[in-house]
Amino acid sequence: MAERITGAMQTPDGYWRVETIRSGRDQWFRIWHANTVVEARASIETVARILGHDALANLQPVDVEGGAA
């Protein structure tokens, strides 16, 4: 089954981006730091641990075009 990006958020400076990925009934998060994927199949707990409170609190929604990963 194909992966789909169903949502995304990033910090105002664009250094951190978190994408919500769905494949069938499964859902996980992909974490980006600048142009590097830090974690490809992260849980929300992993997102919180990697980003820390400050970056997590500053995430803002961004448009997702196409929805394909």
PDB file of N, CA, C and O in Angstrom, residues 9-65:
ATOM      1  N   MET A   9       3.610  19.798   9.824  1.00  0.00           N
ATOM      2  CA  MET A   9       3.827  20.990  10.643  1.00  0.00           C
ATOM      3  C   MET A   9       5.323  21.257  10.648  1.00  0.00           C
ATOM      4  O   MET A   9       6.128  20.333  10.514  1.00  0.00           O
ATOM      5  N   GLN A  10       5.696  22.527  10.798  1.00  0.00           N
ATOM      6  CA  GLN A  10       7.115  22.848  10.896  1.00  0.00           C
ATOM      7  C   GLN A  10       7.320  24.051  11.792  1.00  0.00           C
ATOM      8  O   GLN A  10       6.391  24.804  12.071  1.00  0.00           O
ATOM      9  N   THR A  11       8.549  24.202  12.262  1.00  0.00           N
ATOM     10  CA  THR A  11       8.896  25.356  13.081  1.00  0.00           C
ATOM     11  C   THR A  11       8.970  26.587  12.174  1.00  0.00           C
ATOM     12  O   THR A  11       9.181  26.461  10.961  1.00  0.00           O
ATOM     13  N   PRO A  12       8.809  27.777  12.725  1.00  0.00           N
ATOM     14  CA  PRO A  12       8.838  29.001  11.907  1.00  0.00           C
ATOM     15  C   PRO A  12      10.126  29.156  11.093  1.00  0.00           C
ATOM     16  O   PRO A  12      10.088  29.678   9.978  1.00  0.00           O
ATOM     17  N   ASP A  13      11.262  28.674  11.611  1.00  0.00           N
ATOM     18  CA  ASP A  13      12.521  28.798  10.875  1.00  0.00           C
ATOM     19  C   ASP A  13      12.685  27.701   9.825  1.00  0.00           C
ATOM     20  O   ASP A  13      13.632  27.720   9.034  1.00  0.00           O
ATOM     21  N   GLY A  14      11.772  26.722   9.798  1.00  0.00           N
ATOM     22  CA  GLY A  14      11.807  25.664   8.802  1.00  0.00           C
ATOM     23  C   GLY A  14      12.808  24.559   9.070  1.00  0.00           C
ATOM     24  O   GLY A  14      12.926  23.624   8.289  1.00  0.00           O
ATOM     25  N   TYR A  15      13.538  24.632  10.188  1.00  0.00           N
ATOM     26  CA  TYR A  15      14.549  23.609  10.471  1.00  0.00           C
ATOM     27  C   TYR A  15      13.937  22.280  10.880  1.00  0.00           C
ATOM     28  O   TYR A  15      14.504  21.229  10.627  1.00  0.00           O
ATOM     29  N   TRP A  16      12.822  22.303  11.553  1.00  0.00           N
ATOM     30  CA  TRP A  16      12.147  21.075  11.953  1.00  0.00           C
ATOM     31  C   TRP A  16      10.829  20.977  11.207  1.00  0.00           C
ATOM     32  O   TRP A  16      10.080  21.949  11.120  1.00  0.00           O
ATOM     33  N   ARG A  17      10.554  19.800  10.665  1.00  0.00           N
ATOM     34  CA  ARG A  17       9.289  19.531   9.986  1.00  0.00           C
ATOM     35  C   ARG A  17       8.855  18.127  10.398  1.00  0.00           C
ATOM     36  O   ARG A  17       9.667  17.202  10.444  1.00  0.00           O
ATOM     37  N   VAL A  18       7.573  17.993  10.695  1.00  0.00           N
ATOM     38  CA  VAL A  18       7.007  16.702  11.061  1.00  0.00           C
ATOM     39  C   VAL A  18       5.848  16.427  10.106  1.00  0.00           C
ATOM     40  O   VAL A  18       4.935  17.236   9.990  1.00  0.00           O
ATOM     41  N   GLU A  19       5.923  15.297   9.416  1.00  0.00           N
ATOM     42  CA  GLU A  19       4.869  14.895   8.495  1.00  0.00           C
ATOM     43  C   GLU A  19       4.116  13.713   9.083  1.00  0.00           C
ATOM     44  O   GLU A  19       4.726  12.808   9.657  1.00  0.00           O
ATOM     45  N   THR A  20       2.796  13.715   8.944  1.00  0.00           N
ATOM     46  CA  THR A  20       1.977  12.581   9.324  1.00  0.00           C
ATOM     47  C   THR A  20       1.827  11.706   8.084  1.00  0.00           C
ATOM     48  O   THR A  20       1.398  12.184   7.037  1.00  0.00           O
ATOM     49  N   ILE A  21       2.206  10.443   8.217  1.00  0.00           N
ATOM     50  CA  ILE A  21       2.189   9.506   7.099  1.00  0.00           C
ATOM     51  C   ILE A  21       1.150   8.427   7.381  1.00  0.00           C
ATOM     52  O   ILE A  21       1.073   7.912   8.492  1.00  0.00           O
ATOM     53  N   ARG A  22       0.386   8.078   6.359  1.00  0.00           N
ATOM     54  CA  ARG A  22      -0.597   7.000   6.495  1.00  0.00           C
ATOM     55  C   ARG A  22      -0.377   5.999   5.372  1.00  0.00           C
ATOM     56  O   ARG A  22      -0.149   6.364   4.233  1.00  0.00           O
ATOM     57  N   SER A  23      -0.457   4.725   5.747  1.00  0.00           N
ATOM     58  CA  SER A  23      -0.404   3.631   4.782  1.00  0.00           C
ATOM     59  C   SER A  23      -1.416   2.592   5.255  1.00  0.00           C
ATOM     60  O   SER A  23      -1.216   1.964   6.301  1.00  0.00           O
ATOM     61  N   GLY A  24      -2.494   2.463   4.535  1.00  0.00           N
ATOM     62  CA  GLY A  24      -3.578   1.584   4.997  1.00  0.00           C
ATOM     63  C   GLY A  24      -4.138   2.102   6.304  1.00  0.00           C
ATOM     64  O   GLY A  24      -4.498   3.263   6.415  1.00  0.00           O
ATOM     65  N   ARG A  25      -4.148   1.246   7.326  1.00  0.00           N
ATOM     66  CA  ARG A  25      -4.634   1.672   8.646  1.00  0.00           C
ATOM     67  C   ARG A  25      -3.520   2.167   9.554  1.00  0.00           C
ATOM     68  O   ARG A  25      -3.772   2.651  10.649  1.00  0.00           O
ATOM     69  N   ASP A  26      -2.274   2.035   9.121  1.00  0.00           N
ATOM     70  CA  ASP A  26      -1.126   2.457   9.925  1.00  0.00           C
ATOM     71  C   ASP A  26      -0.856   3.950   9.755  1.00  0.00           C
ATOM     72  O   ASP A  26      -1.036   4.509   8.674  1.00  0.00           O
ATOM     73  N   GLN A  27      -0.408   4.577  10.833  1.00  0.00           N
ATOM     74  CA  GLN A  27      -0.034   5.990  10.801  1.00  0.00           C
ATOM     75  C   GLN A  27       1.222   6.188  11.633  1.00  0.00           C
ATOM     76  O   GLN A  27       1.383   5.578  12.682  1.00  0.00           O
ATOM     77  N   TRP A  28       2.116   7.014  11.153  1.00  0.00           N
ATOM     78  CA  TRP A  28       3.338   7.341  11.874  1.00  0.00           C
ATOM     79  C   TRP A  28       3.782   8.724  11.459  1.00  0.00           C
ATOM     80  O   TRP A  28       3.132   9.395  10.667  1.00  0.00           O
ATOM     81  N   PHE A  29       4.929   9.163  11.988  1.00  0.00           N
ATOM     82  CA  PHE A  29       5.447  10.497  11.713  1.00  0.00           C
ATOM     83  C   PHE A  29       6.838  10.409  11.104  1.00  0.00           C
ATOM     84  O   PHE A  29       7.625   9.548  11.467  1.00  0.00           O
ATOM     85  N   ARG A  30       7.114  11.303  10.176  1.00  0.00           N
ATOM     86  CA  ARG A  30       8.456  11.436   9.596  1.00  0.00           C
ATOM     87  C   ARG A  30       9.002  12.771  10.087  1.00  0.00           C
ATOM     88  O   ARG A  30       8.356  13.807   9.945  1.00  0.00           O
ATOM     89  N   ILE A  31      10.187  12.744  10.696  1.00  0.00           N
ATOM     90  CA  ILE A  31      10.793  13.941  11.271  1.00  0.00           C
ATOM     91  C   ILE A  31      11.954  14.395  10.386  1.00  0.00           C
ATOM     92  O   ILE A  31      12.864  13.611  10.103  1.00  0.00           O
ATOM     93  N   TRP A  32      11.911  15.638   9.984  1.00  0.00           N
ATOM     94  CA  TRP A  32      12.975  16.246   9.182  1.00  0.00           C
ATOM     95  C   TRP A  32      13.701  17.298  10.003  1.00  0.00           C
ATOM     96  O   TRP A  32      13.072  18.042  10.763  1.00  0.00           O
ATOM     97  N   HIS A  33      15.007  17.381   9.850  1.00  0.00           N
ATOM     98  CA  HIS A  33      15.790  18.498  10.364  1.00  0.00           C
ATOM     99  C   HIS A  33      16.523  19.065   9.163  1.00  0.00           C
ATOM    100  O   HIS A  33      17.384  18.399   8.587  1.00  0.00           O
ATOM    101  N   ALA A  34      16.140  20.265   8.754  1.00  0.00           N
ATOM    102  CA  ALA A  34      16.625  20.879   7.513  1.00  0.00           C
ATOM    103  C   ALA A  34      16.288  19.918   6.367  1.00  0.00           C
ATOM    104  O   ALA A  34      15.127  19.625   6.170  1.00  0.00           O
ATOM    105  N   ASN A  35      17.264  19.395   5.661  1.00  0.00           N
ATOM    106  CA  ASN A  35      17.017  18.505   4.519  1.00  0.00           C
ATOM    107  C   ASN A  35      17.308  17.043   4.828  1.00  0.00           C
ATOM    108  O   ASN A  35      17.467  16.238   3.922  1.00  0.00           O
ATOM    109  N   THR A  36      17.364  16.694   6.104  1.00  0.00           N
ATOM    110  CA  THR A  36      17.717  15.342   6.510  1.00  0.00           C
ATOM    111  C   THR A  36      16.563  14.692   7.270  1.00  0.00           C
ATOM    112  O   THR A  36      16.018  15.285   8.204  1.00  0.00           O
ATOM    113  N   VAL A  37      16.203  13.481   6.874  1.00  0.00           N
ATOM    114  CA  VAL A  37      15.207  12.723   7.629  1.00  0.00           C
ATOM    115  C   VAL A  37      15.890  12.168   8.871  1.00  0.00           C
ATOM    116  O   VAL A  37      16.845  11.411   8.779  1.00  0.00           O
ATOM    117  N   VAL A  38      15.401  12.574  10.029  1.00  0.00           N
ATOM    118  CA  VAL A  38      15.967  12.129  11.303  1.00  0.00           C
ATOM    119  C   VAL A  38      15.350  10.798  11.720  1.00  0.00           C
ATOM    120  O   VAL A  38      16.033   9.913  12.217  1.00  0.00           O
ATOM    121  N   GLU A  39      14.053  10.661  11.517  1.00  0.00           N
ATOM    122  CA  GLU A  39      13.332   9.433  11.873  1.00  0.00           C
ATOM    123  C   GLU A  39      12.208   9.254  10.865  1.00  0.00           C
ATOM    124  O   GLU A  39      11.428  10.177  10.632  1.00  0.00           O
ATOM    125  N   ALA A  40      12.109   8.079  10.268  1.00  0.00           N
ATOM    126  CA  ALA A  40      11.143   7.851   9.194  1.00  0.00           C
ATOM    127  C   ALA A  40       9.813   7.275   9.680  1.00  0.00           C
ATOM    128  O   ALA A  40       8.791   7.499   9.066  1.00  0.00           O
ATOM    129  N   ARG A  41       9.815   6.530  10.771  1.00  0.00           N
ATOM    130  CA  ARG A  41       8.586   5.898  11.272  1.00  0.00           C
ATOM    131  C   ARG A  41       8.460   6.134  12.773  1.00  0.00           C
ATOM    132  O   ARG A  41       8.460   5.198  13.568  1.00  0.00           O
ATOM    133  N   ALA A  42       8.328   7.380  13.137  1.00  0.00           N
ATOM    134  CA  ALA A  42       8.340   7.761  14.548  1.00  0.00           C
ATOM    135  C   ALA A  42       6.941   7.738  15.162  1.00  0.00           C
ATOM    136  O   ALA A  42       5.950   8.033  14.490  1.00  0.00           O
ATOM    137  N   SER A  43       6.892   7.419  16.436  1.00  0.00           N
ATOM    138  CA  SER A  43       5.661   7.566  17.223  1.00  0.00           C
ATOM    139  C   SER A  43       5.596   9.019  17.697  1.00  0.00           C
ATOM    140  O   SER A  43       6.577   9.765  17.612  1.00  0.00           O
ATOM    141  N   ILE A  44       4.466   9.412  18.229  1.00  0.00           N
ATOM    142  CA  ILE A  44       4.336  10.784  18.744  1.00  0.00           C
ATOM    143  C   ILE A  44       5.282  10.993  19.928  1.00  0.00           C
ATOM    144  O   ILE A  44       5.818  12.091  20.115  1.00  0.00           O
ATOM    145  N   GLU A  45       5.541   9.954  20.697  1.00  0.00           N
ATOM    146  CA  GLU A  45       6.477  10.061  21.813  1.00  0.00           C
ATOM    147  C   GLU A  45       7.891  10.347  21.303  1.00  0.00           C
ATOM    148  O   GLU A  45       8.626  11.144  21.900  1.00  0.00           O
ATOM    149  N   THR A  46       8.262   9.714  20.200  1.00  0.00           N
ATOM    150  CA  THR A  46       9.576   9.949  19.606  1.00  0.00           C
ATOM    151  C   THR A  46       9.675  11.367  19.069  1.00  0.00           C
ATOM    152  O   THR A  46      10.707  12.023  19.213  1.00  0.00           O
ATOM    153  N   VAL A  47       8.601  11.851  18.457  1.00  0.00           N
ATOM    154  CA  VAL A  47       8.581  13.238  17.971  1.00  0.00           C
ATOM    155  C   VAL A  47       8.842  14.189  19.128  1.00  0.00           C
ATOM    156  O   VAL A  47       9.689  15.082  19.042  1.00  0.00           O
ATOM    157  N   ALA A  48       8.145  14.005  20.232  1.00  0.00           N
ATOM    158  CA  ALA A  48       8.305  14.874  21.399  1.00  0.00           C
ATOM    159  C   ALA A  48       9.717  14.804  21.960  1.00  0.00           C
ATOM    160  O   ALA A  48      10.304  15.826  22.326  1.00  0.00           O
ATOM    161  N   ARG A  49      10.292  13.608  22.008  1.00  0.00           N
ATOM    162  CA  ARG A  49      11.643  13.442  22.559  1.00  0.00           C
ATOM    163  C   ARG A  49      12.684  14.111  21.664  1.00  0.00           C
ATOM    164  O   ARG A  49      13.569  14.809  22.140  1.00  0.00           O
ATOM    165  N   ILE A  50      12.588  13.925  20.355  1.00  0.00           N
ATOM    166  CA  ILE A  50      13.583  14.477  19.435  1.00  0.00           C
ATOM    167  C   ILE A  50      13.477  15.991  19.343  1.00  0.00           C
ATOM    168  O   ILE A  50      14.480  16.702  19.396  1.00  0.00           O
ATOM    169  N   LEU A  51      12.278  16.518  19.202  1.00  0.00           N
ATOM    170  CA  LEU A  51      12.114  17.956  19.029  1.00  0.00           C
ATOM    171  C   LEU A  51      12.298  18.733  20.328  1.00  0.00           C
ATOM    172  O   LEU A  51      12.753  19.870  20.312  1.00  0.00           O
ATOM    173  N   GLY A  52      11.920  18.136  21.443  1.00  0.00           N
ATOM    174  CA  GLY A  52      11.968  18.854  22.711  1.00  0.00           C
ATOM    175  C   GLY A  52      10.782  19.801  22.821  1.00  0.00           C
ATOM    176  O   GLY A  52      10.064  20.065  21.846  1.00  0.00           O
ATOM    177  N   HIS A  53      10.571  20.314  24.001  1.00  0.00           N
ATOM    178  CA  HIS A  53       9.391  21.134  24.273  1.00  0.00           C
ATOM    179  C   HIS A  53       9.327  22.393  23.415  1.00  0.00           C
ATOM    180  O   HIS A  53       8.279  22.726  22.875  1.00  0.00           O
ATOM    181  N   ASP A  54      10.432  23.122  23.288  1.00  0.00           N
ATOM    182  CA  ASP A  54      10.405  24.406  22.581  1.00  0.00           C
ATOM    183  C   ASP A  54      10.037  24.258  21.113  1.00  0.00           C
ATOM    184  O   ASP A  54       9.159  24.946  20.605  1.00  0.00           O
ATOM    185  N   ALA A  55      10.702  23.355  20.402  1.00  0.00           N
ATOM    186  CA  ALA A  55      10.397  23.159  18.983  1.00  0.00           C
ATOM    187  C   ALA A  55       8.998  22.586  18.807  1.00  0.00           C
ATOM    188  O   ALA A  55       8.256  23.014  17.916  1.00  0.00           O
ATOM    189  N   LEU A  56       8.615  21.643  19.654  1.00  0.00           N
ATOM    190  CA  LEU A  56       7.296  21.034  19.564  1.00  0.00           C
ATOM    191  C   LEU A  56       6.203  22.081  19.771  1.00  0.00           C
ATOM    192  O   LEU A  56       5.200  22.099  19.054  1.00  0.00           O
ATOM    193  N   ALA A  57       6.404  22.988  20.718  1.00  0.00           N
ATOM    194  CA  ALA A  57       5.410  24.025  21.007  1.00  0.00           C
ATOM    195  C   ALA A  57       5.293  25.048  19.877  1.00  0.00           C
ATOM    196  O   ALA A  57       4.269  25.712  19.755  1.00  0.00           O
ATOM    197  N   ASN A  58       6.332  25.166  19.050  1.00  0.00           N
ATOM    198  CA  ASN A  58       6.332  26.164  17.986  1.00  0.00           C
ATOM    199  C   ASN A  58       5.954  25.621  16.613  1.00  0.00           C
ATOM    200  O   ASN A  58       6.017  26.345  15.623  1.00  0.00           O
ATOM    201  N   LEU A  59       5.558  24.352  16.529  1.00  0.00           N
ATOM    202  CA  LEU A  59       5.162  23.792  15.237  1.00  0.00           C
ATOM    203  C   LEU A  59       3.910  24.495  14.720  1.00  0.00           C
ATOM    204  O   LEU A  59       2.981  24.762  15.476  1.00  0.00           O
ATOM    205  N   GLN A  60       3.921  24.779  13.425  1.00  0.00           N
ATOM    206  CA  GLN A  60       2.785  25.421  12.770  1.00  0.00           C
ATOM    207  C   GLN A  60       2.386  24.597  11.556  1.00  0.00           C
ATOM    208  O   GLN A  60       3.252  24.060  10.856  1.00  0.00           O
ATOM    209  N   PRO A  61       1.081  24.483  11.273  1.00  0.00           N
ATOM    210  CA  PRO A  61       0.637  23.698  10.126  1.00  0.00           C
ATOM    211  C   PRO A  61       1.169  24.279   8.810  1.00  0.00           C
ATOM    212  O   PRO A  61       1.316  25.494   8.669  1.00  0.00           O
ATOM    213  N   VAL A  62       1.476  23.399   7.866  1.00  0.00           N
ATOM    214  CA  VAL A  62       1.873  23.802   6.523  1.00  0.00           C
ATOM    215  C   VAL A  62       1.021  23.034   5.525  1.00  0.00           C
ATOM    216  O   VAL A  62       0.511  21.945   5.828  1.00  0.00           O
ATOM    217  N   ASP A  63       0.852  23.584   4.345  1.00  0.00           N
ATOM    218  CA  ASP A  63       0.077  22.922   3.293  1.00  0.00           C
ATOM    219  C   ASP A  63       0.822  21.687   2.807  1.00  0.00           C
ATOM    220  O   ASP A  63       2.038  21.703   2.658  1.00  0.00           O
ATOM    221  N   VAL A  64       0.060  20.658   2.531  1.00  0.00           N
ATOM    222  CA  VAL A  64       0.608  19.431   1.968  1.00  0.00           C
ATOM    223  C   VAL A  64       0.008  19.287   0.574  1.00  0.00           C
ATOM    224  O   VAL A  64      -1.203  19.155   0.442  1.00  0.00           O
ATOM    225  N   GLU A  65       0.859  19.324  -0.438  1.00  0.00           N
ATOM    226  CA  GLU A  65       0.375  19.205  -1.811  1.00  0.00           C
ATOM    227  C   GLU A  65       0.462  17.768  -2.282  1.00  0.00           C
ATOM    228  O   GLU A  65       1.469  17.107  -2.075  1.00  0.00           O
TER     229      GLU A  65
END
